[in-house]
């Protein structure tokens, strides 16, 4: 899933990191686990991303040039509380961890000039990765892969005799 996800990004000269992370998180042992894992990743990223955009904007009102200040700690605390409340409200507590990661990245590692576009692209990239994982798990369910491997193993044993 990660390789399939990275291919188009690399062909177009884009960074596939967040899409690959979404693809890896979106994988599960079956379709229901993929939906749960991928849903947690995507939902958390979207909620954390929008909270991050909002709080970063407020931060820039206090510190227009950006940079590292103690204000970021206050905004991180408020953001995590908002994230927990939103995930509880939407009954998606599995989104708290990935949402917190995105929130930290936006607050501590995003250039002032591009914080909105950066955040939006991280949400889109994560959605692409999760979608590819869901598609792969749909097209190649575990049962189908196991049957294929068993058949290949039996053919190999038969041809060895």
Tab-separated table of N, CA and C in Angstrom:
chain	number	residue	atom	x	y	z
A	1	UNK	N	0.837	-1.201	0.000
A	1	UNK	CA	0.000	0.000	0.000
A	1	UNK	C	0.874	1.254	0.000
A	2	UNK	N	1.912	1.247	0.825
A	2	UNK	CA	2.786	2.415	0.884
A	2	UNK	C	3.517	2.610	-0.447
A	3	UNK	N	3.964	1.524	-1.050
A	3	UNK	CA	4.676	1.620	-2.327
A	3	UNK	C	3.751	2.136	-3.422
A	4	UNK	N	2.554	1.592	-3.498
A	4	UNK	CA	1.580	2.063	-4.495
A	4	UNK	C	1.231	3.523	-4.256
A	5	UNK	N	1.195	3.919	-3.020
A	5	UNK	CA	0.882	5.292	-2.667
A	5	UNK	C	2.030	6.224	-3.060
A	6	UNK	N	3.249	5.799	-2.842
A	6	UNK	CA	4.414	6.648	-3.110
A	6	UNK	C	4.654	6.847	-4.605
A	7	UNK	N	4.322	5.857	-5.417
A	7	UNK	CA	4.629	5.911	-6.838
A	7	UNK	C	4.125	7.183	-7.529
A	8	UNK	N	2.832	7.496	-7.491
A	8	UNK	CA	2.393	8.712	-8.200
A	8	UNK	C	2.991	9.997	-7.609
A	9	UNK	N	3.186	10.011	-6.307
A	9	UNK	CA	3.788	11.191	-5.690
A	9	UNK	C	5.199	11.413	-6.231
A	10	UNK	N	5.980	10.347	-6.288
A	10	UNK	CA	7.343	10.477	-6.783
A	10	UNK	C	7.373	10.819	-8.272
A	11	UNK	N	6.443	10.263	-9.041
A	11	UNK	CA	6.380	10.583	-10.469
A	11	UNK	C	6.098	12.066	-10.710
A	12	UNK	N	5.339	12.675	-9.810
A	12	UNK	CA	5.009	14.092	-9.949
A	12	UNK	C	5.907	14.991	-9.105
A	13	UNK	N	6.931	14.415	-8.495
A	13	UNK	CA	7.893	15.203	-7.728
A	13	UNK	C	7.371	15.715	-6.403
A	14	UNK	N	6.397	15.032	-5.834
A	14	UNK	CA	5.824	15.446	-4.548
A	14	UNK	C	6.329	14.540	-3.432
A	15	UNK	N	6.217	15.012	-2.221
A	15	UNK	CA	6.644	14.245	-1.044
A	15	UNK	C	5.539	13.257	-0.656
A	16	UNK	N	5.819	11.951	-0.684
A	16	UNK	CA	4.789	10.958	-0.382
A	16	UNK	C	4.672	10.590	1.097
A	17	UNK	N	5.439	11.215	1.964
A	17	UNK	CA	5.533	10.775	3.361
A	17	UNK	C	4.185	10.621	4.048
A	18	UNK	N	3.372	11.676	4.051
A	18	UNK	CA	2.112	11.615	4.795
A	18	UNK	C	1.101	10.683	4.137
A	19	UNK	N	1.126	10.586	2.823
A	19	UNK	CA	0.246	9.632	2.146
A	19	UNK	C	0.659	8.207	2.508
A	20	UNK	N	1.958	7.939	2.546
A	20	UNK	CA	2.434	6.601	2.928
A	20	UNK	C	2.077	6.277	4.371
A	21	UNK	N	2.200	7.261	5.247
A	21	UNK	CA	1.809	7.046	6.649
A	21	UNK	C	0.324	6.704	6.712
A	22	UNK	N	-0.496	7.438	5.957
A	22	UNK	CA	-1.931	7.139	5.908
A	22	UNK	C	-2.192	5.742	5.389
A	23	UNK	N	-1.420	5.321	4.380
A	23	UNK	CA	-1.585	3.979	3.815
A	23	UNK	C	-1.219	2.909	4.846
A	24	UNK	N	-0.150	3.131	5.558
A	24	UNK	CA	0.289	2.144	6.559
A	24	UNK	C	-0.707	2.075	7.707
A	25	UNK	N	-1.160	3.215	8.192
A	25	UNK	CA	-2.149	3.219	9.268
A	25	UNK	C	-3.479	2.647	8.803
A	26	UNK	N	-3.768	2.780	7.515
A	26	UNK	CA	-5.042	2.308	6.981
A	26	UNK	C	-5.118	0.810	6.777
A	27	UNK	N	-3.997	0.129	6.887
A	27	UNK	CA	-4.018	-1.322	6.707
A	27	UNK	C	-4.530	-2.020	7.961
A	28	UNK	N	-5.178	-3.120	7.748
A	28	UNK	CA	-5.657	-3.937	8.854
A	28	UNK	C	-5.722	-5.381	8.412
A	29	UNK	N	-5.985	-6.258	9.344
A	29	UNK	CA	-6.032	-7.681	9.017
A	29	UNK	C	-7.248	-8.040	8.167
A	30	UNK	N	-8.255	-7.201	8.173
A	30	UNK	CA	-9.427	-7.383	7.315
A	30	UNK	C	-10.038	-6.007	7.040
A	31	UNK	N	-11.092	-5.986	6.267
A	31	UNK	CA	-11.678	-4.720	5.850
A	31	UNK	C	-12.197	-3.912	7.040
A	32	UNK	N	-12.799	-4.570	8.018
A	32	UNK	CA	-13.330	-3.822	9.163
A	32	UNK	C	-12.198	-3.174	9.961
A	33	UNK	N	-11.074	-3.860	10.092
A	33	UNK	CA	-9.931	-3.274	10.796
A	33	UNK	C	-9.310	-2.149	9.974
A	34	UNK	N	-9.307	-2.293	8.655
A	34	UNK	CA	-8.797	-1.220	7.802
A	34	UNK	C	-9.668	0.022	7.932
A	35	UNK	N	-10.982	-0.186	7.956
A	35	UNK	CA	-11.880	0.960	8.118
A	35	UNK	C	-11.659	1.640	9.468
A	36	UNK	N	-11.488	0.845	10.502
A	36	UNK	CA	-11.264	1.406	11.831
A	36	UNK	C	-9.930	2.145	11.891
A	37	UNK	N	-8.847	1.478	11.484
A	37	UNK	CA	-7.519	2.096	11.535
A	37	UNK	C	-7.430	3.307	10.618
A	38	UNK	N	-7.887	3.151	9.391
A	38	UNK	CA	-7.847	4.254	8.433
A	38	UNK	C	-8.762	5.390	8.848
A	39	UNK	N	-9.925	5.033	9.350
A	39	UNK	CA	-10.858	6.061	9.828
A	39	UNK	C	-10.272	6.855	10.977
A	40	UNK	N	-9.638	6.160	11.917
A	40	UNK	CA	-8.983	6.854	13.032
A	40	UNK	C	-7.936	7.829	12.520
A	41	UNK	N	-7.112	7.366	11.603
A	41	UNK	CA	-6.036	8.198	11.065
A	41	UNK	C	-6.608	9.404	10.318
A	42	UNK	N	-7.562	9.150	9.429
A	42	UNK	CA	-8.107	10.235	8.622
A	42	UNK	C	-8.895	11.233	9.474
A	43	UNK	N	-9.798	10.727	10.299
A	43	UNK	CA	-10.618	11.602	11.133
A	43	UNK	C	-9.735	12.424	12.067
A	44	UNK	N	-8.786	11.775	12.715
A	44	UNK	CA	-7.882	12.486	13.616
A	44	UNK	C	-7.078	13.543	12.896
A	45	UNK	N	-6.596	13.217	11.699
A	45	UNK	CA	-5.805	14.173	10.920
A	45	UNK	C	-6.646	15.384	10.533
A	46	UNK	N	-7.868	15.157	10.107
A	46	UNK	CA	-8.736	16.269	9.704
A	46	UNK	C	-9.078	17.153	10.906
A	47	UNK	N	-9.492	16.554	11.996
A	47	UNK	CA	-9.851	17.348	13.177
A	47	UNK	C	-8.611	18.068	13.718
A	48	UNK	N	-7.506	17.336	13.878
A	48	UNK	CA	-6.270	17.960	14.354
A	48	UNK	C	-5.775	19.039	13.412
A	49	UNK	N	-5.954	18.820	12.109
A	49	UNK	CA	-5.531	19.811	11.124
A	49	UNK	C	-6.321	21.107	11.228
A	50	UNK	N	-7.625	21.003	11.332
A	50	UNK	CA	-8.432	22.216	11.422
A	50	UNK	C	-8.225	22.936	12.753
A	51	UNK	N	-8.105	22.181	13.826
A	51	UNK	CA	-7.800	22.810	15.120
A	51	UNK	C	-6.430	23.484	15.048
A	52	UNK	N	-5.477	22.812	14.421
A	52	UNK	CA	-4.140	23.373	14.271
A	52	UNK	C	-4.136	24.662	13.473
A	53	UNK	N	-4.890	24.702	12.369
A	53	UNK	CA	-4.989	25.926	11.563
A	53	UNK	C	-5.559	27.070	12.404
A	54	UNK	N	-6.639	26.782	13.108
A	54	UNK	CA	-7.293	27.799	13.941
A	54	UNK	C	-6.342	28.323	15.019
A	55	UNK	N	-5.697	27.412	15.730
A	55	UNK	CA	-4.818	27.835	16.825
A	55	UNK	C	-3.549	28.510	16.321
A	56	UNK	N	-3.036	28.052	15.189
A	56	UNK	CA	-1.839	28.689	14.636
A	56	UNK	C	-2.155	30.124	14.224
A	57	UNK	N	-3.344	30.327	13.692
A	57	UNK	CA	-3.754	31.684	13.335
A	57	UNK	C	-3.811	32.560	14.584
A	58	UNK	N	-4.397	32.062	15.653
A	58	UNK	CA	-4.439	32.816	16.909
A	58	UNK	C	-3.028	33.086	17.424
A	59	UNK	N	-2.167	32.087	17.303
A	59	UNK	CA	-0.779	32.236	17.728
A	59	UNK	C	-0.102	33.365	16.947
A	60	UNK	N	-0.353	33.424	15.647
A	60	UNK	CA	0.263	34.471	14.819
A	60	UNK	C	-0.270	35.863	15.154
A	61	UNK	N	-1.453	35.952	15.726
A	61	UNK	CA	-1.940	37.253	16.184
A	61	UNK	C	-1.108	37.758	17.363
A	62	UNK	N	-0.634	36.813	18.204
A	62	UNK	CA	0.219	37.174	19.344
A	62	UNK	C	1.684	37.314	18.950
A	63	UNK	N	2.134	36.432	18.065
A	63	UNK	CA	3.539	36.397	17.652
A	63	UNK	C	3.566	36.389	16.121
A	64	UNK	N	3.406	37.565	15.485
A	64	UNK	CA	3.267	37.629	14.023
A	64	UNK	C	4.414	37.003	13.230
A	65	UNK	N	5.611	37.031	13.754
A	65	UNK	CA	6.743	36.455	13.030
A	65	UNK	C	6.855	34.943	13.233
A	66	UNK	N	6.027	34.372	14.106
A	66	UNK	CA	6.109	32.939	14.389
A	66	UNK	C	7.320	32.635	15.245
A	67	UNK	N	7.843	31.456	15.102
A	67	UNK	CA	9.014	31.072	15.893
A	67	UNK	C	8.623	30.343	17.163
A	68	UNK	N	9.618	29.952	17.897
A	68	UNK	CA	9.400	29.175	19.121
A	68	UNK	C	9.203	30.102	20.321
A	69	UNK	N	8.060	29.953	20.980
A	69	UNK	CA	7.802	30.704	22.209
A	69	UNK	C	7.016	29.815	23.167
A	70	UNK	N	6.929	30.255	24.387
A	70	UNK	CA	6.158	29.507	25.381
A	70	UNK	C	4.655	29.543	25.082
A	71	UNK	N	4.218	30.512	24.270
A	71	UNK	CA	2.809	30.568	23.891
A	71	UNK	C	2.372	29.273	23.203
A	72	UNK	N	3.292	28.656	22.489
A	72	UNK	CA	2.949	27.419	21.781
A	72	UNK	C	2.500	26.334	22.748
A	73	UNK	N	3.065	26.330	23.946
A	73	UNK	CA	2.658	25.329	24.944
A	73	UNK	C	1.197	25.509	25.335
A	74	UNK	N	0.802	26.765	25.528
A	74	UNK	CA	-0.598	27.041	25.858
A	74	UNK	C	-1.518	26.601	24.715
A	75	UNK	N	-1.119	26.934	23.481
A	75	UNK	CA	-1.947	26.559	22.330
A	75	UNK	C	-1.975	25.041	22.139
A	76	UNK	N	-0.885	24.376	22.433
A	76	UNK	CA	-0.871	22.908	22.352
A	76	UNK	C	-1.836	22.321	23.377
A	77	UNK	N	-1.778	22.808	24.613
A	77	UNK	CA	-2.667	22.319	25.660
A	77	UNK	C	-4.135	22.521	25.268
A	78	UNK	N	-4.461	23.733	24.846
A	78	UNK	CA	-5.841	24.038	24.429
A	78	UNK	C	-6.242	23.161	23.242
A	79	UNK	N	-5.323	22.997	22.292
A	79	UNK	CA	-5.614	22.185	21.114
A	79	UNK	C	-5.880	20.734	21.443
A	80	UNK	N	-5.079	20.167	22.332
A	80	UNK	CA	-5.291	18.766	22.719
A	80	UNK	C	-6.628	18.608	23.430
A	81	UNK	N	-6.966	19.537	24.302
A	81	UNK	CA	-8.270	19.478	24.984
A	81	UNK	C	-9.401	19.571	23.954
A	82	UNK	N	-9.284	20.511	23.002
A	82	UNK	CA	-10.306	20.635	21.951
A	82	UNK	C	-10.398	19.348	21.120
A	83	UNK	N	-9.255	18.770	20.804
A	83	UNK	CA	-9.213	17.540	20.017
A	83	UNK	C	-9.915	16.399	20.752
A	84	UNK	N	-9.614	16.243	22.028
A	84	UNK	CA	-10.256	15.183	22.820
A	84	UNK	C	-11.765	15.399	22.852
A	85	UNK	N	-12.174	16.635	23.065
A	85	UNK	CA	-13.611	16.929	23.121
A	85	UNK	C	-14.292	16.645	21.783
A	86	UNK	N	-13.662	17.047	20.681
A	86	UNK	CA	-14.252	16.794	19.353
A	86	UNK	C	-14.341	15.302	19.064
A	87	UNK	N	-13.280	14.581	19.351
A	87	UNK	CA	-13.295	13.131	19.083
A	87	UNK	C	-14.332	12.426	19.952
A	88	UNK	N	-14.501	12.865	21.182
A	88	UNK	CA	-15.534	12.289	22.038
A	88	UNK	C	-16.923	12.649	21.516
A	89	UNK	N	-17.088	13.892	21.090
A	89	UNK	CA	-18.376	14.354	20.569
A	89	UNK	C	-18.792	13.544	19.349
A	90	UNK	N	-17.841	13.286	18.445
A	90	UNK	CA	-18.134	12.531	17.234
A	90	UNK	C	-18.011	11.019	17.433
A	91	UNK	N	-17.779	10.607	18.674
A	91	UNK	CA	-17.640	9.185	19.033
A	91	UNK	C	-16.553	8.497	18.196
A	92	UNK	N	-15.410	9.182	18.109
A	92	UNK	CA	-14.278	8.644	17.377
A	92	UNK	C	-13.002	8.850	18.194
A	93	UNK	N	-12.921	8.201	19.372
A	93	UNK	CA	-11.762	8.442	20.250
A	93	UNK	C	-10.440	7.972	19.656
A	94	UNK	N	-10.494	7.079	18.684
A	94	UNK	CA	-9.268	6.617	18.039
A	94	UNK	C	-8.590	7.701	17.219
A	95	UNK	N	-9.254	8.813	17.007
A	95	UNK	CA	-8.668	9.918	16.258
A	95	UNK	C	-7.796	10.839	17.099
A	96	UNK	N	-7.812	10.642	18.413
A	96	UNK	CA	-7.070	11.545	19.296
A	96	UNK	C	-5.566	11.464	19.026
A	97	UNK	N	-5.006	10.270	18.949
A	97	UNK	CA	-3.559	10.155	18.756
A	97	UNK	C	-3.090	10.733	17.418
A	98	UNK	N	-3.654	10.306	16.285
A	98	UNK	CA	-3.180	10.905	15.034
A	98	UNK	C	-3.488	12.400	14.948
A	99	UNK	N	-4.593	12.821	15.524
A	99	UNK	CA	-4.919	14.246	15.532
A	99	UNK	C	-3.919	15.049	16.349
A	100	UNK	N	-3.484	14.475	17.453
A	100	UNK	CA	-2.478	15.135	18.283
A	100	UNK	C	-1.146	15.268	17.572
A	101	UNK	N	-0.793	14.261	16.789
A	101	UNK	CA	0.451	14.316	16.014
A	101	UNK	C	0.385	15.462	15.010
A	102	UNK	N	-0.702	15.543	14.273
A	102	UNK	CA	-0.858	16.602	13.275
A	102	UNK	C	-0.860	17.970	13.950
A	103	UNK	N	-1.531	18.079	15.064
A	103	UNK	CA	-1.569	19.334	15.806
A	103	UNK	C	-0.158	19.773	16.202
A	104	UNK	N	0.645	18.850	16.710
A	104	UNK	CA	2.030	19.166	17.083
A	104	UNK	C	2.845	19.596	15.868
A	105	UNK	N	2.680	18.892	14.765
A	105	UNK	CA	3.433	19.238	13.557
A	105	UNK	C	3.068	20.653	13.100
A	106	UNK	N	1.779	20.974	13.111
A	106	UNK	CA	1.357	22.306	12.665
A	106	UNK	C	1.887	23.382	13.619
A	107	UNK	N	1.732	23.170	14.907
A	107	UNK	CA	2.132	24.202	15.863
A	107	UNK	C	3.645	24.390	15.964
A	108	UNK	N	4.419	23.314	15.788
A	108	UNK	CA	5.856	23.409	16.037
A	108	UNK	C	6.740	23.295	14.799
A	109	UNK	N	6.175	22.903	13.665
A	109	UNK	CA	7.051	22.589	12.543
A	109	UNK	C	6.527	23.093	11.195
A	110	UNK	N	5.686	24.098	11.208
A	110	UNK	CA	5.112	24.578	9.958
A	110	UNK	C	5.527	26.028	9.727
A	111	UNK	N	6.012	26.351	8.541
A	111	UNK	CA	6.386	27.742	8.246
A	111	UNK	C	5.167	28.671	8.295
A	112	UNK	N	5.391	29.875	8.782
A	112	UNK	CA	4.321	30.861	8.927
A	112	UNK	C	3.598	31.087	7.596
A	113	UNK	N	4.346	31.161	6.507
A	113	UNK	CA	3.766	31.508	5.214
A	113	UNK	C	2.867	30.421	4.639
A	114	UNK	N	3.061	29.191	5.062
A	114	UNK	CA	2.355	28.087	4.403
A	114	UNK	C	1.539	27.221	5.363
A	115	UNK	N	1.246	27.696	6.549
A	115	UNK	CA	0.608	26.822	7.528
A	115	UNK	C	-0.762	26.318	7.077
A	116	UNK	N	-1.523	27.127	6.345
A	116	UNK	CA	-2.851	26.682	5.901
A	116	UNK	C	-2.718	25.651	4.785
A	117	UNK	N	-1.976	25.965	3.747
A	117	UNK	CA	-1.833	25.013	2.637
A	117	UNK	C	-1.141	23.732	3.108
A	118	UNK	N	-0.133	23.882	3.969
A	118	UNK	CA	0.549	22.703	4.507
A	118	UNK	C	-0.447	21.793	5.223
A	119	UNK	N	-1.273	22.367	6.059
A	119	UNK	CA	-2.249	21.589	6.832
A	119	UNK	C	-3.267	20.909	5.924
A	120	UNK	N	-3.773	21.639	4.958
A	120	UNK	CA	-4.765	21.077	4.034
A	120	UNK	C	-4.145	19.927	3.241
A	121	UNK	N	-2.922	20.120	2.755
A	121	UNK	CA	-2.270	19.049	1.994
A	121	UNK	C	-2.007	17.819	2.852
A	122	UNK	N	-1.718	17.981	4.134
A	122	UNK	CA	-1.518	16.816	5.004
A	122	UNK	C	-2.824	16.039	5.143
A	123	UNK	N	-3.937	16.742	5.221
A	123	UNK	CA	-5.236	16.064	5.303
A	123	UNK	C	-5.522	15.309	4.006
A	124	UNK	N	-5.277	15.953	2.877
A	124	UNK	CA	-5.509	15.306	1.582
A	124	UNK	C	-4.586	14.104	1.413
A	125	UNK	N	-3.304	14.276	1.716
A	125	UNK	CA	-2.349	13.166	1.590
A	125	UNK	C	-2.767	11.973	2.447
A	126	UNK	N	-3.183	12.243	3.665
A	126	UNK	CA	-3.630	11.161	4.542
A	126	UNK	C	-4.844	10.460	3.947
A	127	UNK	N	-5.780	11.234	3.412
A	127	UNK	CA	-6.962	10.639	2.780
A	127	UNK	C	-6.598	9.761	1.598
A	128	UNK	N	-5.644	10.196	0.792
A	128	UNK	CA	-5.181	9.384	-0.347
A	128	UNK	C	-4.600	8.060	0.155
A	129	UNK	N	-3.746	8.137	1.146
A	129	UNK	CA	-3.127	6.917	1.678
A	129	UNK	C	-4.145	5.956	2.263
A	130	UNK	N	-5.074	6.476	3.040
A	130	UNK	CA	-6.110	5.623	3.633
A	130	UNK	C	-6.973	5.017	2.538
A	131	UNK	N	-7.331	5.796	1.534
A	131	UNK	CA	-8.157	5.285	0.434
A	131	UNK	C	-7.446	4.149	-0.307
A	132	UNK	N	-6.166	4.290	-0.542
A	132	UNK	CA	-5.418	3.219	-1.219
A	132	UNK	C	-5.399	1.963	-0.369
A	133	UNK	N	-5.213	2.099	0.934
A	133	UNK	CA	-5.238	0.925	1.813
A	133	UNK	C	-6.593	0.239	1.793
A	134	UNK	N	-7.654	1.027	1.861
A	134	UNK	CA	-8.996	0.440	1.826
A	134	UNK	C	-9.244	-0.267	0.498
A	135	UNK	N	-8.820	0.338	-0.592
A	135	UNK	CA	-8.988	-0.273	-1.903
A	135	UNK	C	-8.218	-1.592	-1.989
A	136	UNK	N	-6.984	-1.590	-1.522
A	136	UNK	CA	-6.190	-2.831	-1.544
A	136	UNK	C	-6.815	-3.915	-0.680
A	137	UNK	N	-7.274	-3.540	0.487
A	137	UNK	CA	-7.887	-4.534	1.363
A	137	UNK	C	-9.201	-5.039	0.785
A	138	UNK	N	-9.896	-4.209	0.042
A	138	UNK	CA	-11.124	-4.630	-0.614
A	138	UNK	C	-10.822	-5.588	-1.775
A	139	UNK	N	-9.821	-5.229	-2.591
A	139	UNK	CA	-9.481	-6.041	-3.764
A	139	UNK	C	-8.732	-7.317	-3.404
A	140	UNK	N	-7.953	-7.258	-2.346
A	140	UNK	CA	-7.159	-8.417	-1.922
A	140	UNK	C	-7.436	-8.766	-0.463
A	141	UNK	N	-8.649	-9.240	-0.177
A	141	UNK	CA	-8.936	-9.600	1.214
A	141	UNK	C	-8.044	-10.757	1.657
A	142	UNK	N	-7.808	-10.824	2.926
A	142	UNK	CA	-6.915	-11.822	3.510
A	142	UNK	C	-7.248	-13.244	3.046
A	143	UNK	N	-8.532	-13.571	3.008
A	143	UNK	CA	-8.939	-14.919	2.611
A	143	UNK	C	-8.470	-15.244	1.194
A	144	UNK	N	-8.596	-14.295	0.291
A	144	UNK	CA	-8.179	-14.489	-1.093
A	144	UNK	C	-6.661	-14.679	-1.180
A	145	UNK	N	-5.928	-13.896	-0.445
A	145	UNK	CA	-4.468	-14.000	-0.447
A	145	UNK	C	-4.033	-15.342	0.135
A	146	UNK	N	-4.666	-15.780	1.213
A	146	UNK	CA	-4.327	-17.073	1.822
A	146	UNK	C	-4.615	-18.211	0.852
A	147	UNK	N	-5.772	-18.181	0.185
A	147	UNK	CA	-6.084	-19.224	-0.807
A	147	UNK	C	-5.056	-19.239	-1.933
A	148	UNK	N	-4.656	-18.070	-2.404
A	148	UNK	CA	-3.653	-17.986	-3.466
A	148	UNK	C	-2.321	-18.575	-3.002
A	149	UNK	N	-1.895	-18.226	-1.802
A	149	UNK	CA	-0.616	-18.738	-1.283
A	149	UNK	C	-0.663	-20.250	-1.067
A	150	UNK	N	-1.787	-20.740	-0.555
A	150	UNK	CA	-1.931	-22.184	-0.370
A	150	UNK	C	-1.907	-22.921	-1.705
A	151	UNK	N	-2.599	-22.385	-2.704
A	151	UNK	CA	-2.603	-23.004	-4.037
A	151	UNK	C	-1.201	-22.992	-4.639
A	152	UNK	N	-0.489	-21.899	-4.486
A	152	UNK	CA	0.878	-21.815	-5.016
A	152	UNK	C	1.786	-22.808	-4.306
A	153	UNK	N	1.607	-22.960	-3.010
A	153	UNK	CA	2.414	-23.915	-2.240
A	153	UNK	C	2.124	-25.355	-2.689
A	154	UNK	N	0.846	-25.665	-2.927
A	154	UNK	CA	0.485	-27.013	-3.367
A	154	UNK	C	1.056	-27.295	-4.776
A	155	UNK	N	0.992	-26.299	-5.666
A	155	UNK	CA	1.578	-26.470	-6.993
A	155	UNK	C	3.085	-26.705	-6.907
A	156	UNK	N	3.714	-25.982	-6.036
A	156	UNK	CA	5.167	-26.130	-5.866
A	156	UNK	C	5.502	-27.542	-5.362
A	157	UNK	N	4.729	-28.025	-4.375
A	157	UNK	CA	4.973	-29.380	-3.853
A	157	UNK	C	4.685	-30.428	-4.905
A	158	UNK	N	3.634	-30.229	-5.708
A	158	UNK	CA	3.277	-31.204	-6.751
A	158	UNK	C	4.351	-31.249	-7.830
A	159	UNK	N	4.894	-30.088	-8.178
A	159	UNK	CA	5.921	-30.083	-9.237
A	159	UNK	C	7.262	-30.602	-8.718
A	160	UNK	N	7.469	-30.589	-7.417
A	160	UNK	CA	8.725	-31.088	-6.840
A	160	UNK	C	8.743	-32.624	-6.801
A	161	UNK	N	7.582	-33.260	-6.943
A	161	UNK	CA	7.525	-34.732	-6.863
A	161	UNK	C	7.891	-35.316	-8.136
